[in-house]
JSON list of C-alpha atoms in Angstrom, two decimals:
[
{"chain": "X", "resi": 1, "resn": "MET", "atom": "CA", "xyz": [126.92, 118.08, 101.48]},
{"chain": "X", "resi": 2, "resn": "SER", "atom": "CA", "xyz": [125.72, 114.53, 100.84]},
{"chain": "X", "resi": 3, "resn": "ASN", "atom": "CA", "xyz": [123.37, 113.60, 97.99]},
{"chain": "X", "resi": 4, "resn": "THR", "atom": "CA", "xyz": [122.01, 110.71, 100.04]},
{"chain": "X", "resi": 5, "resn": "PRO", "atom": "CA", "xyz": [118.31, 111.32, 100.62]},
{"chain": "X", "resi": 6, "resn": "GLN", "atom": "CA", "xyz": [116.98, 111.60, 104.16]},
{"chain": "X", "resi": 7, "resn": "LEU", "atom": "CA", "xyz": [114.56, 108.71, 104.63]},
{"chain": "X", "resi": 8, "resn": "LEU", "atom": "CA", "xyz": [111.58, 109.15, 106.94]},
{"chain": "X", "resi": 9, "resn": "THR", "atom": "CA", "xyz": [109.64, 106.54, 108.90]},
{"chain": "X", "resi": 10, "resn": "VAL", "atom": "CA", "xyz": [105.85, 106.50, 108.84]},
{"chain": "X", "resi": 11, "resn": "LYS", "atom": "CA", "xyz": [105.85, 108.10, 112.30]},
{"chain": "X", "resi": 12, "resn": "GLU", "atom": "CA", "xyz": [108.04, 110.94, 111.05]},
{"chain": "X", "resi": 13, "resn": "VAL", "atom": "CA", "xyz": [105.76, 111.42, 108.03]},
{"chain": "X", "resi": 14, "resn": "GLN", "atom": "CA", "xyz": [102.72, 111.40, 110.32]},
{"chain": "X", "resi": 15, "resn": "SER", "atom": "CA", "xyz": [104.36, 114.05, 112.51]},
{"chain": "X", "resi": 16, "resn": "ARG", "atom": "CA", "xyz": [105.17, 116.32, 109.55]},
{"chain": "X", "resi": 17, "resn": "LEU", "atom": "CA", "xyz": [101.71, 116.06, 108.01]},
{"chain": "X", "resi": 18, "resn": "GLY", "atom": "CA", "xyz": [99.53, 115.65, 111.09]},
{"chain": "X", "resi": 19, "resn": "TRP", "atom": "CA", "xyz": [97.87, 112.65, 109.42]},
{"chain": "X", "resi": 20, "resn": "SER", "atom": "CA", "xyz": [97.12, 109.16, 110.70]},
{"chain": "X", "resi": 21, "resn": "ARG", "atom": "CA", "xyz": [98.80, 106.09, 109.24]},
{"chain": "X", "resi": 22, "resn": "ALA", "atom": "CA", "xyz": [95.47, 105.11, 107.62]},
{"chain": "X", "resi": 23, "resn": "THR", "atom": "CA", "xyz": [95.18, 108.51, 105.92]},
{"chain": "X", "resi": 24, "resn": "ILE", "atom": "CA", "xyz": [98.69, 108.20, 104.51]},
{"chain": "X", "resi": 25, "resn": "TYR", "atom": "CA", "xyz": [97.95, 104.76, 103.05]},
{"chain": "X", "resi": 26, "resn": "ARG", "atom": "CA", "xyz": [94.53, 105.90, 101.76]},
{"chain": "X", "resi": 27, "resn": "HIS", "atom": "CA", "xyz": [96.17, 108.77, 99.85]},
{"chain": "X", "resi": 28, "resn": "MET", "atom": "CA", "xyz": [98.84, 106.35, 98.58]},
{"chain": "X", "resi": 29, "resn": "SER", "atom": "CA", "xyz": [96.14, 104.02, 97.22]},
{"chain": "X", "resi": 30, "resn": "ALA", "atom": "CA", "xyz": [94.49, 106.98, 95.49]},
{"chain": "X", "resi": 31, "resn": "GLY", "atom": "CA", "xyz": [97.79, 107.92, 93.84]},
{"chain": "X", "resi": 32, "resn": "GLN", "atom": "CA", "xyz": [97.95, 111.16, 95.83]},
{"chain": "X", "resi": 33, "resn": "PHE", "atom": "CA", "xyz": [100.97, 110.32, 97.94]},
{"chain": "X", "resi": 34, "resn": "PRO", "atom": "CA", "xyz": [104.55, 109.27, 97.26]},
{"chain": "X", "resi": 35, "resn": "LYS", "atom": "CA", "xyz": [105.23, 105.56, 97.37]},
{"chain": "X", "resi": 36, "resn": "PRO", "atom": "CA", "xyz": [107.75, 104.51, 100.02]},
{"chain": "X", "resi": 37, "resn": "ARG", "atom": "CA", "xyz": [111.02, 102.70, 99.50]},
{"chain": "X", "resi": 38, "resn": "ARG", "atom": "CA", "xyz": [111.00, 99.16, 100.85]},
{"chain": "X", "resi": 39, "resn": "LEU", "atom": "CA", "xyz": [114.14, 98.56, 102.91]},
{"chain": "X", "resi": 40, "resn": "SER", "atom": "CA", "xyz": [113.18, 95.06, 104.09]},
{"chain": "X", "resi": 41, "resn": "SER", "atom": "CA", "xyz": [110.07, 92.93, 104.42]},
{"chain": "X", "resi": 42, "resn": "GLY", "atom": "CA", "xyz": [108.76, 95.00, 107.34]},
{"chain": "X", "resi": 43, "resn": "SER", "atom": "CA", "xyz": [110.48, 98.33, 106.81]},
{"chain": "X", "resi": 44, "resn": "VAL", "atom": "CA", "xyz": [109.57, 101.18, 104.49]},
{"chain": "X", "resi": 45, "resn": "ARG", "atom": "CA", "xyz": [110.78, 104.78, 104.35]},
{"chain": "X", "resi": 46, "resn": "TRP", "atom": "CA", "xyz": [109.78, 107.90, 102.42]},
{"chain": "X", "resi": 47, "resn": "ASP", "atom": "CA", "xyz": [112.21, 110.28, 100.79]},
{"chain": "X", "resi": 48, "resn": "GLN", "atom": "CA", "xyz": [112.11, 113.54, 102.74]},
{"chain": "X", "resi": 49, "resn": "ARG", "atom": "CA", "xyz": [112.23, 115.54, 99.48]},
{"chain": "X", "resi": 50, "resn": "ASP", "atom": "CA", "xyz": [109.04, 113.82, 98.27]},
{"chain": "X", "resi": 51, "resn": "ILE", "atom": "CA", "xyz": [107.22, 114.65, 101.51]},
{"chain": "X", "resi": 52, "resn": "GLU", "atom": "CA", "xyz": [108.41, 118.27, 101.41]},
{"chain": "X", "resi": 53, "resn": "GLU", "atom": "CA", "xyz": [107.19, 118.56, 97.80]},
{"chain": "X", "resi": 54, "resn": "LEU", "atom": "CA", "xyz": [103.83, 117.05, 98.76]},
{"chain": "X", "resi": 55, "resn": "ILE", "atom": "CA", "xyz": [103.48, 119.61, 101.56]},
{"chain": "X", "resi": 56, "resn": "ARG", "atom": "CA", "xyz": [104.37, 122.39, 99.13]},
{"chain": "X", "resi": 57, "resn": "ILE", "atom": "CA", "xyz": [101.99, 121.44, 96.29]},
{"chain": "X", "resi": 58, "resn": "GLY", "atom": "CA", "xyz": [99.26, 119.35, 97.98]},
{"chain": "X", "resi": 59, "resn": "THR", "atom": "CA", "xyz": [97.84, 115.90, 97.31]},
{"chain": "X", "resi": 60, "resn": "ASP", "atom": "CA", "xyz": [95.76, 116.77, 94.24]},
{"chain": "X", "resi": 61, "resn": "ALA", "atom": "CA", "xyz": [98.75, 118.33, 92.50]},
{"chain": "X", "resi": 62, "resn": "TRP", "atom": "CA", "xyz": [100.87, 115.32, 93.48]},
{"chain": "X", "resi": 63, "resn": "LYS", "atom": "CA", "xyz": [98.37, 113.03, 91.76]},
{"chain": "X", "resi": 64, "resn": "ARG", "atom": "CA", "xyz": [98.37, 115.16, 88.59]},
{"chain": "X", "resi": 65, "resn": "GLN", "atom": "CA", "xyz": [102.17, 115.24, 88.37]},
{"chain": "X", "resi": 66, "resn": "SER", "atom": "CA", "xyz": [102.36, 111.46, 88.96]},
{"chain": "X", "resi": 67, "resn": "GLU", "atom": "CA", "xyz": [99.90, 110.57, 86.17]},
{"chain": "X", "resi": 68, "resn": "PRO", "atom": "CA", "xyz": [101.54, 109.31, 82.98]},
{"chain": "X", "resi": 69, "resn": "VAL", "atom": "CA", "xyz": [101.37, 111.60, 79.97]},
{"chain": "X", "resi": 70, "resn": "LEU", "atom": "CA", "xyz": [99.99, 109.85, 76.90]}
]
């Protein structure tokens, strides 16, 4: 089994979540969504494991786990 992460396009993320592109980017701006990996100037992908975790715990929990601990 490969350790290479499965990378998802925005359309694949939209399909899994049932969200619009604007909703994804709004949650990203609010810190409630995983940041994508930039592959090139016009290409980004999300790690499938991050999206699965987001589905499992929800956006509010994602924000709490992403906040730095002081």
